[in-house]
Amino acid sequence: MPAPAGSGRPVNLALFTHPACLRHDPGAGHPEAPARLAAVLEALNLAFPQLPWQEAPAASREQIERAHSPALFEALLGHPVHGRRQIDADTAMSESSAEAALRAAGAVVAGIDAVMAGRARRAFCAVRPPGHHATRGEAMGFCLFNSVAVGARHALQHHGLQRVAVVDFDVHHGNGTQDILWDTPGSLYISSHQAPLYPGTGARSETGGAGRCLNLPLSAGCPSAEFRDAWRREVLPQLDAFRPQLILVSAGFDAHRLDPLASVDLDTGDYAWLTLELVDIAERHAHGRLVSALEGGYSLTALRECSVAHVGALQ
Ligand SMILES: [Zn+2]
């Protein structure tokens, strides 16, 4: 029998989610639909019925404001939403969105607390809305709060870590994470992404205030072999050399060949491969500590397969 959550025995992998993340509804026909998370949860429960789930706590205002301006916090949470509130052309809030955004960021914070305390070796946060497009002062691109950036700041400021890496393999560039971590001492932001594509940032020349951003643009149609080769040659050695004490992962699965919003040509095995490479570096430098959070991914089939591959490799 597996140890129940909270029994005090350390687990290899902690899983966090919250029902509010299923209720966040940006509108009929929107690609960032509740069905995405439902598919991920269903696939993970089928594949790993023994894994203990934990309810994500809400991030506190103090935790959110380590990464975001008080004005953004007020704009999103200051007034309750009745019906729907449009934030930008493709970002909207429903009644549950504020809580979903707080629980998504809170999941990453709780995952970090769990791995720092040694209660778990790694954590996966099955949450939405995604976060990596949200900048310090602006919600955009389906994202409200930048959960992973909130987590990075929490690891640096609350836990006092000196080297925290954020690895973002979502097919879109995480302009928000780059913005928030641009000149944050102790952070390294790494992203591979299709270019040109939304949001238009992430050129190789964007290297951060202290050389702390590593951008790897991929061309449309980029196949598995080219993707793996680029990571092997350009990214993984630099991540290894950084000697991260914690790795945070923005796990978007929209570089999969089935994804309707992008045209990179990865298959499910590429996500297992990359996750194992990241686990290997985490084992070498970070006592295994790695916390991953769901970002994009808009094919339900790819989401099911890739989340199982990713979580399987994290175990
Ligand atoms: Zn994406």
mmCIF file of C-alpha atoms and ligand atoms in Angstrom:
data_model
loop_
_atom_site.group_PDB
_atom_site.id
_atom_site.type_symbol
_atom_site.label_atom_id
_atom_site.label_comp_id
_atom_site.label_asym_id
_atom_site.label_seq_id
_atom_site.Cartn_x
_atom_site.Cartn_y
_atom_site.Cartn_z
ATOM 1 C CA MET A 1 0.000 0.000 0.000
ATOM 2 C CA PRO A 2 1.322 3.478 -0.814
ATOM 3 C CA ALA A 3 1.874 5.857 2.059
ATOM 4 C CA PRO A 4 -1.103 8.225 2.340
ATOM 5 C CA ALA A 5 -0.360 11.925 1.880
ATOM 6 C CA GLY A 6 0.697 13.522 5.127
ATOM 7 C CA SER A 7 1.833 10.289 6.752
ATOM 8 C CA GLY A 8 5.258 11.834 7.283
ATOM 9 C CA ARG A 9 7.103 9.460 4.970
ATOM 10 C CA PRO A 10 8.831 11.334 2.143
ATOM 11 C CA VAL A 11 7.355 10.673 -1.289
ATOM 12 C CA ASN A 12 9.159 10.681 -4.597
ATOM 13 C CA LEU A 13 6.528 12.836 -6.247
ATOM 14 C CA ALA A 14 3.857 15.119 -4.785
ATOM 15 C CA LEU A 15 0.921 16.133 -6.976
ATOM 16 C CA PHE A 16 -1.039 19.342 -6.457
ATOM 17 C CA THR A 17 -4.294 20.523 -7.963
ATOM 18 C CA HIS A 18 -7.504 22.326 -6.949
ATOM 19 C CA PRO A 19 -11.136 22.147 -8.161
ATOM 20 C CA ALA A 20 -11.162 25.928 -8.806
ATOM 21 C CA CYS A 21 -8.647 25.323 -11.597
ATOM 22 C CA LEU A 22 -11.361 23.306 -13.384
ATOM 23 C CA ARG A 23 -13.924 26.083 -12.910
ATOM 24 C CA HIS A 24 -11.847 28.921 -14.434
ATOM 25 C CA ASP A 25 -13.734 29.523 -17.688
ATOM 26 C CA PRO A 26 -12.398 31.980 -20.291
ATOM 27 C CA GLY A 27 -15.446 31.428 -22.520
ATOM 28 C CA ALA A 28 -17.029 29.004 -24.965
ATOM 29 C CA GLY A 29 -14.694 27.917 -27.743
ATOM 30 C CA HIS A 30 -11.585 29.211 -25.954
ATOM 31 C CA PRO A 31 -8.614 26.833 -26.469
ATOM 32 C CA GLU A 32 -7.538 27.187 -22.819
ATOM 33 C CA ALA A 33 -10.624 25.231 -21.753
ATOM 34 C CA PRO A 34 -11.421 23.392 -18.491
ATOM 35 C CA ALA A 35 -11.402 20.153 -20.549
ATOM 36 C CA ARG A 36 -7.593 20.472 -20.774
ATOM 37 C CA LEU A 37 -7.083 20.005 -17.054
ATOM 38 C CA ALA A 38 -9.829 17.378 -16.865
ATOM 39 C CA ALA A 39 -7.953 15.373 -19.506
ATOM 40 C CA VAL A 40 -4.663 15.680 -17.610
ATOM 41 C CA LEU A 41 -6.227 14.638 -14.289
ATOM 42 C CA GLU A 42 -8.062 11.705 -15.859
ATOM 43 C CA ALA A 43 -4.948 10.449 -17.646
ATOM 44 C CA LEU A 44 -2.740 10.776 -14.548
ATOM 45 C CA ASN A 45 -5.278 9.019 -12.316
ATOM 46 C CA LEU A 46 -5.561 6.167 -14.797
ATOM 47 C CA ALA A 47 -1.815 5.778 -15.238
ATOM 48 C CA PHE A 48 -0.761 6.356 -11.617
ATOM 49 C CA PRO A 49 -3.708 5.458 -9.366
ATOM 50 C CA GLN A 50 -1.421 5.186 -6.346
ATOM 51 C CA LEU A 51 -0.085 8.748 -6.448
ATOM 52 C CA PRO A 52 -1.267 10.929 -3.562
ATOM 53 C CA TRP A 53 -2.896 14.224 -4.611
ATOM 54 C CA GLN A 54 -2.832 17.276 -2.402
ATOM 55 C CA GLU A 55 -5.147 20.269 -2.529
ATOM 56 C CA ALA A 56 -3.233 23.367 -3.587
ATOM 57 C CA PRO A 57 -3.398 26.210 -1.066
ATOM 58 C CA ALA A 58 -4.093 29.754 -2.278
ATOM 59 C CA ALA A 59 -0.960 31.868 -2.674
ATOM 60 C CA SER A 60 -0.899 34.828 -0.295
ATOM 61 C CA ARG A 61 -0.843 38.421 -1.502
ATOM 62 C CA GLU A 62 2.720 38.676 -0.203
ATOM 63 C CA GLN A 63 3.765 35.667 -2.294
ATOM 64 C CA ILE A 64 2.085 37.020 -5.450
ATOM 65 C CA GLU A 65 3.621 40.462 -4.995
ATOM 66 C CA ARG A 66 7.132 39.024 -4.941
ATOM 67 C CA ALA A 67 6.598 38.676 -8.715
ATOM 68 C CA HIS A 68 3.755 41.069 -9.558
ATOM 69 C CA SER A 69 2.889 44.705 -9.004
ATOM 70 C CA PRO A 70 0.268 45.586 -6.368
ATOM 71 C CA ALA A 71 -1.653 47.243 -9.235
ATOM 72 C CA LEU A 72 -1.997 43.904 -11.073
ATOM 73 C CA PHE A 73 -3.081 42.150 -7.879
ATOM 74 C CA GLU A 74 -5.764 44.823 -7.363
ATOM 75 C CA ALA A 75 -6.840 44.750 -11.011
ATOM 76 C CA LEU A 76 -7.424 40.988 -10.977
ATOM 77 C CA LEU A 77 -8.650 40.490 -7.408
ATOM 78 C CA GLY A 78 -9.940 43.890 -6.315
ATOM 79 C CA HIS A 79 -13.485 43.388 -7.610
ATOM 80 C CA PRO A 80 -15.421 40.127 -7.879
ATOM 81 C CA VAL A 81 -16.228 39.024 -11.428
ATOM 82 C CA HIS A 82 -19.878 38.484 -12.347
ATOM 83 C CA GLY A 83 -20.218 36.636 -15.620
ATOM 84 C CA ARG A 84 -17.000 37.315 -17.516
ATOM 85 C CA ARG A 85 -14.365 40.056 -17.519
ATOM 86 C CA GLN A 86 -12.172 40.447 -20.598
ATOM 87 C CA ILE A 87 -8.527 41.219 -19.711
ATOM 88 C CA ASP A 88 -7.138 41.325 -23.237
ATOM 89 C CA ALA A 89 -8.188 39.940 -26.622
ATOM 90 C CA ASP A 90 -7.527 36.331 -25.554
ATOM 91 C CA THR A 91 -7.490 36.467 -21.745
ATOM 92 C CA ALA A 92 -10.684 36.502 -19.677
ATOM 93 C CA MET A 93 -11.838 35.886 -16.109
ATOM 94 C CA SER A 94 -14.944 34.116 -14.856
ATOM 95 C CA GLU A 95 -16.190 33.993 -11.262
ATOM 96 C CA SER A 96 -13.719 31.267 -10.255
ATOM 97 C CA SER A 97 -10.704 32.641 -12.101
ATOM 98 C CA ALA A 98 -9.272 34.668 -9.227
ATOM 99 C CA GLU A 99 -9.285 31.644 -6.961
ATOM 100 C CA ALA A 100 -7.913 29.412 -9.735
ATOM 101 C CA ALA A 101 -5.013 31.815 -10.323
ATOM 102 C CA LEU A 102 -4.239 31.980 -6.586
ATOM 103 C CA ARG A 103 -4.418 28.173 -6.263
ATOM 104 C CA ALA A 104 -2.208 27.692 -9.343
ATOM 105 C CA ALA A 105 0.505 29.930 -7.877
ATOM 106 C CA GLY A 106 -0.095 28.412 -4.433
ATOM 107 C CA ALA A 107 0.449 24.923 -5.848
ATOM 108 C CA VAL A 108 3.923 25.881 -7.055
ATOM 109 C CA VAL A 109 4.733 27.527 -3.708
ATOM 110 C CA ALA A 110 3.488 24.434 -1.838
ATOM 111 C CA GLY A 111 5.455 22.156 -4.154
ATOM 112 C CA ILE A 112 8.605 24.157 -3.435
ATOM 113 C CA ASP A 113 7.939 24.055 0.314
ATOM 114 C CA ALA A 114 7.451 20.265 0.093
ATOM 115 C CA VAL A 115 10.715 19.607 -1.760
ATOM 116 C CA MET A 116 12.665 22.077 0.396
ATOM 117 C CA ALA A 117 11.383 20.375 3.550
ATOM 118 C CA GLY A 118 12.260 16.954 2.154
ATOM 119 C CA ARG A 119 8.634 15.793 2.250
ATOM 120 C CA ALA A 120 8.842 15.088 -1.490
ATOM 121 C CA ARG A 121 11.651 14.817 -3.981
ATOM 122 C CA ARG A 122 9.725 16.378 -6.852
ATOM 123 C CA ALA A 123 6.288 17.910 -7.437
ATOM 124 C CA PHE A 124 3.912 18.337 -10.348
ATOM 125 C CA CYS A 125 1.188 20.992 -10.263
ATOM 126 C CA ALA A 126 -1.796 20.146 -12.466
ATOM 127 C CA VAL A 127 -3.226 23.649 -12.599
ATOM 128 C CA ARG A 128 -4.675 26.309 -14.846
ATOM 129 C CA PRO A 129 -4.763 29.126 -15.877
ATOM 130 C CA PRO A 130 -1.222 28.920 -17.223
ATOM 131 C CA GLY A 131 1.179 31.646 -16.089
ATOM 132 C CA HIS A 132 4.290 32.205 -18.161
ATOM 133 C CA HIS A 133 2.987 35.111 -20.270
ATOM 134 C CA ALA A 134 1.969 37.178 -17.223
ATOM 135 C CA THR A 135 4.540 39.944 -16.712
ATOM 136 C CA ARG A 136 5.210 41.871 -13.541
ATOM 137 C CA GLY A 137 2.414 44.315 -14.289
ATOM 138 C CA GLU A 138 0.218 42.665 -16.913
ATOM 139 C CA ALA A 139 -1.963 39.577 -17.319
ATOM 140 C CA MET A 140 -1.985 38.364 -20.923
ATOM 141 C CA GLY A 141 -1.934 35.358 -23.250
ATOM 142 C CA PHE A 142 -4.407 33.194 -21.245
ATOM 143 C CA CYS A 143 -2.298 33.895 -18.090
ATOM 144 C CA LEU A 144 -3.290 35.793 -14.935
ATOM 145 C CA PHE A 145 -0.514 35.345 -12.349
ATOM 146 C CA ASN A 146 2.852 33.849 -13.281
ATOM 147 C CA SER A 147 2.828 30.820 -10.978
ATOM 148 C CA VAL A 148 6.347 29.642 -11.805
ATOM 149 C CA ALA A 149 7.856 33.120 -11.426
ATOM 150 C CA VAL A 150 6.055 33.483 -8.079
ATOM 151 C CA GLY A 151 7.660 30.160 -7.162
ATOM 152 C CA ALA A 152 11.126 31.253 -8.282
ATOM 153 C CA ARG A 153 10.931 34.393 -6.155
ATOM 154 C CA HIS A 154 9.618 32.331 -3.213
ATOM 155 C CA ALA A 155 12.542 29.918 -3.500
ATOM 156 C CA LEU A 156 15.070 32.770 -3.636
ATOM 157 C CA GLN A 157 13.562 35.084 -1.033
ATOM 158 C CA HIS A 158 11.768 32.785 1.413
ATOM 159 C CA HIS A 159 14.043 29.745 1.242
ATOM 160 C CA GLY A 160 17.209 31.762 0.604
ATOM 161 C CA LEU A 161 18.393 29.675 -2.342
ATOM 162 C CA GLN A 162 21.178 31.190 -4.413
ATOM 163 C CA ARG A 163 20.620 29.418 -7.744
ATOM 164 C CA VAL A 164 17.138 28.654 -9.079
ATOM 165 C CA ALA A 165 16.640 27.584 -12.705
ATOM 166 C CA VAL A 166 13.346 27.925 -14.572
ATOM 167 C CA VAL A 167 13.109 25.641 -17.595
ATOM 168 C CA ASP A 168 10.255 26.445 -19.986
ATOM 169 C CA PHE A 169 9.601 23.998 -22.832
ATOM 170 C CA ASP A 170 6.172 25.389 -23.720
ATOM 171 C CA VAL A 171 6.133 26.164 -27.466
ATOM 172 C CA HIS A 172 5.492 29.854 -26.731
ATOM 173 C CA HIS A 173 8.136 32.104 -25.234
ATOM 174 C CA GLY A 174 7.541 32.861 -21.563
ATOM 175 C CA ASN A 175 7.839 36.603 -21.951
ATOM 176 C CA GLY A 176 6.334 37.096 -18.491
ATOM 177 C CA THR A 177 8.817 34.868 -16.714
ATOM 178 C CA GLN A 178 11.655 36.528 -18.603
ATOM 179 C CA ASP A 179 10.300 39.960 -17.638
ATOM 180 C CA ILE A 180 10.010 39.070 -13.942
ATOM 181 C CA LEU A 181 13.379 37.298 -13.704
ATOM 182 C CA TRP A 182 15.237 39.587 -16.148
ATOM 183 C CA ASP A 183 17.649 40.968 -13.581
ATOM 184 C CA THR A 184 16.875 38.738 -10.618
ATOM 185 C CA PRO A 185 20.158 37.616 -9.048
ATOM 186 C CA GLY A 186 20.310 33.866 -8.583
ATOM 187 C CA SER A 187 17.853 32.966 -11.348
ATOM 188 C CA LEU A 188 18.405 31.385 -14.742
ATOM 189 C CA TYR A 189 15.486 31.378 -17.202
ATOM 190 C CA ILE A 190 15.721 28.931 -20.106
ATOM 191 C CA SER A 191 13.139 28.720 -22.892
ATOM 192 C CA SER A 192 12.860 26.873 -26.161
ATOM 193 C CA HIS A 193 9.974 28.095 -28.288
ATOM 194 C CA GLN A 194 8.753 28.390 -31.830
ATOM 195 C CA ALA A 195 9.676 31.684 -33.509
ATOM 196 C CA PRO A 196 8.076 33.599 -34.995
ATOM 197 C CA LEU A 197 5.009 32.913 -32.853
ATOM 198 C CA TYR A 198 3.037 34.592 -30.050
ATOM 199 C CA PRO A 199 4.130 36.645 -28.095
ATOM 200 C CA GLY A 200 6.994 37.599 -30.426
ATOM 201 C CA THR A 201 9.724 37.791 -27.765
ATOM 202 C CA GLY A 202 12.538 35.335 -27.013
ATOM 203 C CA ALA A 203 15.225 36.145 -29.575
ATOM 204 C CA ARG A 204 18.647 34.646 -28.890
ATOM 205 C CA SER A 205 19.938 38.159 -28.235
ATOM 206 C CA GLU A 206 17.590 38.548 -25.222
ATOM 207 C CA THR A 207 19.918 37.388 -22.483
ATOM 208 C CA GLY A 208 18.713 39.184 -19.382
ATOM 209 C CA GLY A 209 20.076 41.943 -17.198
ATOM 210 C CA ALA A 210 22.841 39.712 -15.837
ATOM 211 C CA GLY A 211 23.003 37.182 -18.683
ATOM 212 C CA ARG A 212 20.424 35.107 -16.891
ATOM 213 C CA CYS A 213 18.063 34.299 -19.793
ATOM 214 C CA LEU A 214 18.852 31.635 -22.358
ATOM 215 C CA ASN A 215 16.536 31.722 -25.353
ATOM 216 C CA LEU A 216 16.464 28.980 -27.953
ATOM 217 C CA PRO A 217 14.124 29.842 -30.849
ATOM 218 C CA LEU A 218 12.899 26.862 -32.904
ATOM 219 C CA SER A 219 11.657 27.059 -36.474
ATOM 220 C CA ALA A 220 8.211 25.839 -37.485
ATOM 221 C CA GLY A 221 8.315 22.141 -38.294
ATOM 222 C CA CYS A 222 11.314 21.516 -35.985
ATOM 223 C CA PRO A 223 11.485 17.715 -35.638
ATOM 224 C CA SER A 224 12.363 15.654 -32.551
ATOM 225 C CA ALA A 225 15.987 15.037 -33.532
ATOM 226 C CA GLU A 226 16.702 18.730 -34.054
ATOM 227 C CA PHE A 227 14.960 19.636 -30.778
ATOM 228 C CA ARG A 228 16.919 17.073 -28.771
ATOM 229 C CA ASP A 229 20.169 18.052 -30.454
ATOM 230 C CA ALA A 230 19.654 21.736 -29.652
ATOM 231 C CA TRP A 231 18.899 20.993 -26.001
ATOM 232 C CA ARG A 232 21.827 18.582 -25.738
ATOM 233 C CA ARG A 233 24.347 20.984 -27.279
ATOM 234 C CA GLU A 234 23.164 24.417 -26.205
ATOM 235 C CA VAL A 235 20.939 24.199 -23.155
ATOM 236 C CA LEU A 236 21.635 21.237 -20.890
ATOM 237 C CA PRO A 237 25.393 21.995 -20.527
ATOM 238 C CA GLN A 238 24.587 25.563 -19.445
ATOM 239 C CA LEU A 239 21.944 24.366 -17.004
ATOM 240 C CA ASP A 240 24.418 21.859 -15.596
ATOM 241 C CA ALA A 241 27.122 24.541 -15.306
ATOM 242 C CA PHE A 242 24.686 26.803 -13.393
ATOM 243 C CA ARG A 243 24.447 24.085 -10.679
ATOM 244 C CA PRO A 244 20.804 24.852 -9.788
ATOM 245 C CA GLN A 245 19.735 24.182 -6.211
ATOM 246 C CA LEU A 246 16.168 23.856 -7.489
ATOM 247 C CA ILE A 247 14.697 23.408 -10.977
ATOM 248 C CA LEU A 248 11.263 24.815 -11.769
ATOM 249 C CA VAL A 249 9.611 23.665 -14.988
ATOM 250 C CA SER A 250 7.035 25.485 -17.097
ATOM 251 C CA ALA A 251 5.570 22.334 -18.608
ATOM 252 C CA GLY A 252 3.630 23.267 -21.704
ATOM 253 C CA PHE A 253 2.895 20.442 -24.103
ATOM 254 C CA ASP A 254 2.050 22.555 -27.153
ATOM 255 C CA ALA A 255 5.256 21.760 -29.065
ATOM 256 C CA HIS A 256 3.670 18.333 -29.679
ATOM 257 C CA ARG A 257 2.902 17.644 -33.335
ATOM 258 C CA LEU A 258 -0.844 17.329 -32.588
ATOM 259 C CA ASP A 259 -1.117 20.803 -31.082
ATOM 260 C CA PRO A 260 -3.501 23.095 -32.995
ATOM 261 C CA LEU A 261 -1.860 26.398 -31.943
ATOM 262 C CA ALA A 262 1.740 25.764 -33.046
ATOM 263 C CA SER A 263 3.740 23.727 -35.537
ATOM 264 C CA VAL A 264 6.782 22.244 -33.798
ATOM 265 C CA ASP A 265 6.912 18.520 -34.468
ATOM 266 C CA LEU A 266 7.684 16.817 -31.134
ATOM 267 C CA ASP A 267 6.257 13.486 -30.061
ATOM 268 C CA THR A 268 5.380 12.223 -26.602
ATOM 269 C CA GLY A 269 8.730 10.488 -26.140
ATOM 270 C CA ASP A 270 10.546 13.827 -26.407
ATOM 271 C CA TYR A 271 8.836 15.022 -23.232
ATOM 272 C CA ALA A 272 9.881 11.894 -21.335
ATOM 273 C CA TRP A 273 13.436 12.329 -22.653
ATOM 274 C CA LEU A 274 13.742 15.999 -21.687
ATOM 275 C CA THR A 275 12.150 15.414 -18.274
ATOM 276 C CA LEU A 276 14.650 12.650 -17.517
ATOM 277 C CA GLU A 277 17.523 14.952 -18.528
ATOM 278 C CA LEU A 278 16.206 17.616 -16.140
ATOM 279 C CA VAL A 279 15.748 15.065 -13.343
ATOM 280 C CA ASP A 280 19.338 13.980 -13.902
ATOM 281 C CA ILE A 281 20.630 17.544 -13.447
ATOM 282 C CA ALA A 282 18.360 18.022 -10.411
ATOM 283 C CA GLU A 283 19.798 14.835 -8.888
ATOM 284 C CA ARG A 284 23.334 16.078 -9.540
ATOM 285 C CA HIS A 285 23.032 19.556 -8.040
ATOM 286 C CA ALA A 286 19.703 19.992 -6.247
ATOM 287 C CA HIS A 287 19.161 16.856 -4.145
ATOM 288 C CA GLY A 288 16.674 15.911 -6.865
ATOM 289 C CA ARG A 289 14.470 18.952 -6.200
ATOM 290 C CA LEU A 290 12.289 19.801 -9.214
ATOM 291 C CA VAL A 291 8.834 21.393 -9.247
ATOM 292 C CA SER A 292 6.877 21.410 -12.487
ATOM 293 C CA ALA A 293 3.647 23.210 -13.379
ATOM 294 C CA LEU A 294 1.328 22.758 -16.342
ATOM 295 C CA GLU A 295 1.412 25.662 -18.805
ATOM 296 C CA GLY A 296 -0.017 25.304 -22.349
ATOM 297 C CA GLY A 297 -0.992 22.378 -24.554
ATOM 298 C CA TYR A 298 -4.200 22.434 -26.561
ATOM 299 C CA SER A 299 -4.579 18.949 -28.030
ATOM 300 C CA LEU A 300 -6.383 16.839 -25.438
ATOM 301 C CA THR A 301 -4.762 13.682 -26.831
ATOM 302 C CA ALA A 302 -1.275 15.178 -26.594
ATOM 303 C CA LEU A 303 -2.022 16.566 -23.121
ATOM 304 C CA ARG A 304 -3.058 13.121 -21.866
ATOM 305 C CA GLU A 305 -0.022 11.355 -23.318
ATOM 306 C CA CYS A 306 2.545 14.027 -22.474
ATOM 307 C CA SER A 307 1.419 14.590 -18.884
ATOM 308 C CA VAL A 308 1.687 10.825 -18.266
ATOM 309 C CA ALA A 309 5.146 10.752 -19.912
ATOM 310 C CA HIS A 310 6.283 13.801 -17.907
ATOM 311 C CA VAL A 311 4.959 12.598 -14.550
ATOM 312 C CA GLY A 312 6.234 9.078 -15.207
ATOM 313 C CA ALA A 313 9.714 10.502 -15.724
ATOM 314 C CA LEU A 314 9.439 12.661 -12.594
ATOM 315 C CA GLN A 315 8.747 9.656 -10.391
HETATM 316 ZN ZN ZN B 1 2.105 27.725 -25.025
#
